[in-house]
XYZ file of C-alpha atoms in Angstrom:
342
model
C 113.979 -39.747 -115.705
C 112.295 -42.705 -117.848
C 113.548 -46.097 -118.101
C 112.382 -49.469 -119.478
C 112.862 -51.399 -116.284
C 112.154 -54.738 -118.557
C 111.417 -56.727 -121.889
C 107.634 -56.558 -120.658
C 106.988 -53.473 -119.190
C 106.614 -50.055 -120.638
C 109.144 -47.472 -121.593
C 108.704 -44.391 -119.143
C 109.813 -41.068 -121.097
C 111.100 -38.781 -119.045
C 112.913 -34.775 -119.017
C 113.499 -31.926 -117.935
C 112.616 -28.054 -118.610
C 115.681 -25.953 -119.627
C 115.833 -22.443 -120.380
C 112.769 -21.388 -122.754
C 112.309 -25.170 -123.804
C 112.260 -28.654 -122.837
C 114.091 -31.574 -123.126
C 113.149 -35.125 -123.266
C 114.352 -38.717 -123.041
C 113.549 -41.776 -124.973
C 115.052 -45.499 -125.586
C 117.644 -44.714 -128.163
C 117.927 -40.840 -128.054
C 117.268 -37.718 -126.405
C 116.095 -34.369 -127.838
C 115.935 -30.660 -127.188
C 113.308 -28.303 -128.042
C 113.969 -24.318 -127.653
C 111.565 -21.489 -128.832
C 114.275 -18.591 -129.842
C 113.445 -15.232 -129.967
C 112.314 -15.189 -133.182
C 109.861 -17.272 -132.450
C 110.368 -20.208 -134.081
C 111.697 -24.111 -132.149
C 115.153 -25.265 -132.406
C 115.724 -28.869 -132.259
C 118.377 -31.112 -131.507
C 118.617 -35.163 -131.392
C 121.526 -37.385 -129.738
C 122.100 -40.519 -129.409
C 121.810 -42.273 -125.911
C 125.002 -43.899 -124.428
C 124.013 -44.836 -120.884
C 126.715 -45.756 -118.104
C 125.170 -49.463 -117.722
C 126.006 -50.133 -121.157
C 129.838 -49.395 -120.803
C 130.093 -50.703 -117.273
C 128.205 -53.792 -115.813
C 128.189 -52.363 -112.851
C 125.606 -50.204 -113.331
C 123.231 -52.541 -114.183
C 123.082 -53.247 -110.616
C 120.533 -52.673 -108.077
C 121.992 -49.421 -106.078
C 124.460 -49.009 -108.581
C 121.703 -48.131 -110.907
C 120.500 -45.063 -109.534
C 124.355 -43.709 -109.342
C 124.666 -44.347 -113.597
C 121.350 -43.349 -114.266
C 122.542 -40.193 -111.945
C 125.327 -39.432 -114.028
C 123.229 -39.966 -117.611
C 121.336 -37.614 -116.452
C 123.579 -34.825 -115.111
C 125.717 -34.790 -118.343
C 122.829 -34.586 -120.824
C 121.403 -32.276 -118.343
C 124.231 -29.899 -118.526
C 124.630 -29.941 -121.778
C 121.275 -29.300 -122.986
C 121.284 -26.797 -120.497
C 124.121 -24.732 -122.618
C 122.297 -25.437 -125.780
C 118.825 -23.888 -124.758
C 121.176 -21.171 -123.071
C 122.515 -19.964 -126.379
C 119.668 -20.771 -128.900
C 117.256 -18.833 -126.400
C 119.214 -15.989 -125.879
C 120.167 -13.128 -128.444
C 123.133 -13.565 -130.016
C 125.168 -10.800 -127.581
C 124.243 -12.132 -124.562
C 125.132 -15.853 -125.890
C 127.903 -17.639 -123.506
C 130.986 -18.733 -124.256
C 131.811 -22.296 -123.397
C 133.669 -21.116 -120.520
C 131.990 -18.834 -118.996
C 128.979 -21.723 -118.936
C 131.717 -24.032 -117.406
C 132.365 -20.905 -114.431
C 128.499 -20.535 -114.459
C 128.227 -24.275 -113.931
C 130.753 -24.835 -111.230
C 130.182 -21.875 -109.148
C 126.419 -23.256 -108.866
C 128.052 -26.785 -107.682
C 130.130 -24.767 -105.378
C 127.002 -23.255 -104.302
C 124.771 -26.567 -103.701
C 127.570 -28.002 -101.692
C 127.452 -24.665 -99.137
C 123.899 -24.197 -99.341
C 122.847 -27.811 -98.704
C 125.894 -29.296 -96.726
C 128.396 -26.698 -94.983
C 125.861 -24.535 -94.199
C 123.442 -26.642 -91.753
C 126.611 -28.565 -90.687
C 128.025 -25.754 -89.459
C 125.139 -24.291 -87.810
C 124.032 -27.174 -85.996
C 127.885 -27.471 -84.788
C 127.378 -23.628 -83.586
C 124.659 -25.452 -81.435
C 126.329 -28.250 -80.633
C 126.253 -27.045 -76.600
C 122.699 -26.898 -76.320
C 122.243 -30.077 -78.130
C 123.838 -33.286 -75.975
C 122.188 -36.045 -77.263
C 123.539 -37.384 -80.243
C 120.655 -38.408 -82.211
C 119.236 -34.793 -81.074
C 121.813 -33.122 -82.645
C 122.124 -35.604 -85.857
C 118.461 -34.874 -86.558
C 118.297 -31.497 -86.473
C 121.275 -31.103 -88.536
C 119.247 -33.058 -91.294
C 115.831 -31.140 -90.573
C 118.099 -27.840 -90.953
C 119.385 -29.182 -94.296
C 115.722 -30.179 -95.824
C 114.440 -27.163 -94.306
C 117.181 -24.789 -96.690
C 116.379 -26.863 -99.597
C 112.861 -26.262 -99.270
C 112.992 -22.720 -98.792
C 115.564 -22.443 -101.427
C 112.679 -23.975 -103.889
C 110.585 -21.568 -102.260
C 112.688 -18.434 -102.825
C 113.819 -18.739 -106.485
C 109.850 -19.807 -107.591
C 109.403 -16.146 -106.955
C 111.641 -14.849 -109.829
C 110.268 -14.521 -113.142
C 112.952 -16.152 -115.069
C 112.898 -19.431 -112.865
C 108.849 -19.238 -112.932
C 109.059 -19.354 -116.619
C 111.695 -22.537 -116.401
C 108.931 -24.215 -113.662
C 106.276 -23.478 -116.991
C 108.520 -26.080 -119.165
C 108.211 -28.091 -116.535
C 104.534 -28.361 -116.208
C 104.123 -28.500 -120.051
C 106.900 -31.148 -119.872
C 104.930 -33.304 -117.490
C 101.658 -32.700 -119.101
C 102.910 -33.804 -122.537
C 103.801 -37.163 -121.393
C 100.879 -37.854 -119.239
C 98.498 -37.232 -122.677
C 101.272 -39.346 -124.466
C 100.690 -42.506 -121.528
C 97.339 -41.935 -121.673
C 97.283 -42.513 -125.309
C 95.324 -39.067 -126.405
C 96.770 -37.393 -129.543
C 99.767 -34.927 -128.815
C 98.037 -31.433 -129.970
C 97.829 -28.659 -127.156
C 94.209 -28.924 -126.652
C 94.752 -32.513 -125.593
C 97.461 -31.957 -123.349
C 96.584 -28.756 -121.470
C 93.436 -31.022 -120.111
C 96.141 -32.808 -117.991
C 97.768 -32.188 -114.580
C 101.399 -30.310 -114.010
C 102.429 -33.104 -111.529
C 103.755 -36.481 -112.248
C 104.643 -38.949 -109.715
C 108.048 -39.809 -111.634
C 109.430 -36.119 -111.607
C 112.477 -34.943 -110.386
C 111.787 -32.890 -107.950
C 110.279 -36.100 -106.097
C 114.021 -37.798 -106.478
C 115.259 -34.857 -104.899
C 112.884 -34.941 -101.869
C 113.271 -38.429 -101.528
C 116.988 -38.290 -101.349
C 117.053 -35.114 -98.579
C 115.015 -37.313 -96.811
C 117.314 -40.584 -97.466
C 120.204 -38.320 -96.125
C 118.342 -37.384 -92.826
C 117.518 -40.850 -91.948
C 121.048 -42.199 -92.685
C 123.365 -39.233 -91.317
C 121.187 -39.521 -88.210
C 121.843 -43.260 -87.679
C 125.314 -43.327 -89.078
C 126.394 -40.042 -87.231
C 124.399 -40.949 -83.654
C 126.228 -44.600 -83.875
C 130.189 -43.015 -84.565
C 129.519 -40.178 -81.814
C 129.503 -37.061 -82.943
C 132.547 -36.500 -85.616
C 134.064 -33.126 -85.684
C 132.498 -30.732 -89.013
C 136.015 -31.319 -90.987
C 135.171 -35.068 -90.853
C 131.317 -34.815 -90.822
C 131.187 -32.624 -94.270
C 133.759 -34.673 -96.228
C 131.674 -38.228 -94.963
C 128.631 -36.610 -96.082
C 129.834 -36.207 -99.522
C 131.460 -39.323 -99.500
C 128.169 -40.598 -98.705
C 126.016 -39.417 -101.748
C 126.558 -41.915 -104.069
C 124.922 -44.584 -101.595
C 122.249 -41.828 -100.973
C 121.502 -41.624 -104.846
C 121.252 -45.389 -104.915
C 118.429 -45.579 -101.777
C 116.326 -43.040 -103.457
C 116.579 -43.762 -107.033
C 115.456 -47.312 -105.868
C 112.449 -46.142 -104.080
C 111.473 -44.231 -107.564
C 111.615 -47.051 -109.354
C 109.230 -49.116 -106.901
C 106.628 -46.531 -107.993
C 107.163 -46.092 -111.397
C 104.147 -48.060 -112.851
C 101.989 -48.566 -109.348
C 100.738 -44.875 -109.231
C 97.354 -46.217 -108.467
C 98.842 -48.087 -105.397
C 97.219 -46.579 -101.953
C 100.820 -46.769 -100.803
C 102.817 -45.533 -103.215
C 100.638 -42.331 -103.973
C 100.770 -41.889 -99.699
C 104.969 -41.994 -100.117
C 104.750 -40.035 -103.482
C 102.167 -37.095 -101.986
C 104.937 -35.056 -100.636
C 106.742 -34.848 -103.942
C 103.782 -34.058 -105.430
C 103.192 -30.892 -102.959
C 106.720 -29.772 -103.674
C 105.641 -29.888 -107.722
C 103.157 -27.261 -107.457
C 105.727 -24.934 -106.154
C 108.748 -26.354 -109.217
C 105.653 -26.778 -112.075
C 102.968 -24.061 -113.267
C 100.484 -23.676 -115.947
C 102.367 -23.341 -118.967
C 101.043 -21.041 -122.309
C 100.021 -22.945 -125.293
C 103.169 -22.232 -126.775
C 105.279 -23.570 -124.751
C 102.978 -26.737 -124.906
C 104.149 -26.711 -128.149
C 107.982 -26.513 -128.094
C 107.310 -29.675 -124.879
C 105.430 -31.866 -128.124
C 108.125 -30.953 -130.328
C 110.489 -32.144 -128.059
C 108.857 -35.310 -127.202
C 107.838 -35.565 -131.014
C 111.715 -36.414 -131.964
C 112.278 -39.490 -129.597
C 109.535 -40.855 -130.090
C 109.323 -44.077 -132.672
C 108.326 -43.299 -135.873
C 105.118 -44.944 -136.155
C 103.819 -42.732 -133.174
C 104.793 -39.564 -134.542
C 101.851 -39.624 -136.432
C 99.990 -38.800 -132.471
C 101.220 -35.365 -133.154
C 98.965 -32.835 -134.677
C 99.273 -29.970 -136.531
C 101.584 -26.963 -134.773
C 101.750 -23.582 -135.503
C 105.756 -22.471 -135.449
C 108.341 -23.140 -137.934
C 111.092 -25.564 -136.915
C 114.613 -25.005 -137.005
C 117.074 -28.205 -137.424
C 119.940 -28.407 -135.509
C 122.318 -31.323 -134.534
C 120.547 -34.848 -135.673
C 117.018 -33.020 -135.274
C 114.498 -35.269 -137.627
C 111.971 -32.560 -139.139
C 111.167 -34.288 -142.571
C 107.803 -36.434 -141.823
C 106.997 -33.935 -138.848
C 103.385 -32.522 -138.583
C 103.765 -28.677 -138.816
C 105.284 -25.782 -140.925
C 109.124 -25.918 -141.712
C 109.734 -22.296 -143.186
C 107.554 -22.175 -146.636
C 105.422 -25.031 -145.155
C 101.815 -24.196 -144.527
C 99.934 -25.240 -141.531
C 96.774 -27.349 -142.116
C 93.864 -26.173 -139.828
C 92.569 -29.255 -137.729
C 89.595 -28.755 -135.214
C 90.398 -30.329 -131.762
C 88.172 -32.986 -130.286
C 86.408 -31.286 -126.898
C 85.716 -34.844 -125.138
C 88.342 -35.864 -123.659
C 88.707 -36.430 -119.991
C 91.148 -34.646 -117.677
C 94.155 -36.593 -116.220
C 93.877 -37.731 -112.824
């Protein structure tokens, strides 16, 4: 999740993998990029509307993270169901309800999984725990314990491996766009899977936010019974969301900082389980996708690609590099000097 945090300072692109393609964040728009079973790339282009710019608000420190939260969960979701049906064949496409079932039964699911669930263990032990802060901090080690195992679990399925594929070619696109090589798949499969700004680092930062505070918070009000404890600790993720989101940003732009690359390392374990090598094409469909929100003048970064495009919703495909259907690909040699990412 990219933002300009200022006038001066650099615009951080940011996304996430979806099914069978990627999408990706800019300044003004965000775009989706989905290889269909043909084999050719789907695109799509929407405007950005972000939270902070209807409500002051969230312009706010702490506030910040909550808006940026929300951005980000709605285009999320939505280019979620769009890779859904363009990557699927056209029987075993959803209908807009059954994605909204599909979509709240998995909410349904988080808040078991990663709040009733050690709650109410850790209340099955609440005898053999006496001590307050005992009992507060094992209920938060239980609940970053399931979320890690969770991770652990569904990397093992093939479907979710290929999803954690986008990822890494999603993260290794924009490291050879910061590092200002030119955006063919040559280039970019030189560079890393893990990026300090990913996702999966907010997530780990805010199970670990949620241990520290529920184990103060809880250990100073006693020890509240589980109808009161669960609904608090939804209650409390908004403030949650605004702690880690902060912390995010302090990194964003001091990578090379001794401390920040100590607080970031854990993350960055926890990405080689949610990223893996991804196959030249899918490098591919991650450019593509990073190729539409980018300004104009740096499309030209972009070299010749292989698949025909398909133009869907806002999707800019006229000056693109590549074959639209009856357009032939140049062939282009790739330069074989340039360094690895770091």
């Amino acid at each position: 999740m990219g933002e300009g945090a200022g006038r001066k300072q650099p615009f951080y692109y940011g996304g996430q993998a979806v099914l069978e393609g990627v999408m990706m964040r800019g300044q003004e728009a965000w775009s989706l990029a989905v290889r269909r079973p043909a084999g050719d790339i789907y695109l799509e282009r929407h405007g950005l509307r972000p939270l902070a710019s209807r409500v002051r608000l969230f312009k706010l420190p702490f506030f910040r993270g909550i808006g940026v939260l929300a951005d980000s969960l709605t285009i999320g979701v939505k280019a979620l169901a769009i890779s859904g049906n363009q990557a699927l064949e056209e029987e075993e496409q959803l209908s807009d309800r059954q994605m909204g079932w599909s979509l709240g039964i998995g909410a349904a699911f988080f808040t078991a999984l990663f709040i009733l669930a050690p709650a109410a263990g850790t209340n099955w032990l609440s005898s053999h725990l006496p001590s307050n802060l005992i009992f507060n901090l094992v209920e938060g080690l239980a609940r970053l314990a399931f979320f890690l195992l969770y991770i652990l679990a569904i990397s093992q399925l093939r479907d979710i491996r290929r999803v954690f594929q986008y990822h890494g070619a999603e993260h290794m696109t924009i490291h050879c766009y910061e590092a200002r090589r030119p955006l063919e798949p040559e280039n970019v499969a030189r560079f890393p899977t893990l990026h300090v700004r990913c996702g999966t680092n907010f997530l780990l930062i805010l199970f670990v936010v949620t241990l520290i505070l529920f184990t103060v918070l809880f250990s100073a009000l006693g020890r509240p019974p589980l109808l009161v404890r669960v609904p608090l600790q939804i209650l409390a993720v908004p403030v949650i969301v605004g702690i880690a989101y902060e912390g995010i940003r302090l990194g964003a732009g001091r990578e090379r900082s001794a401390l920040v690359k100590a607080l970031m390392k854990p993350g960055l374990w926890l990405q080689m389980l949610t990223t893996k090598p991804p196959s030249p094409d899918m490098i591919e469909v991650a450019i593509r996708s990073l190729e539409q929100v980018l300004p104009p003048a740096e499309r030209a970064t972009v070299g010749p690609l292989p698949s025909p495009l398909v133009a869907g919703v806002g999707a800019q495909v006229d000056d693109l590099a590549g074959p639209l259907p009856g357009r032939p690909l140049p062939a282009e040699p790739a330069p074989e000097d340039l360094p690895r990412g770091g």
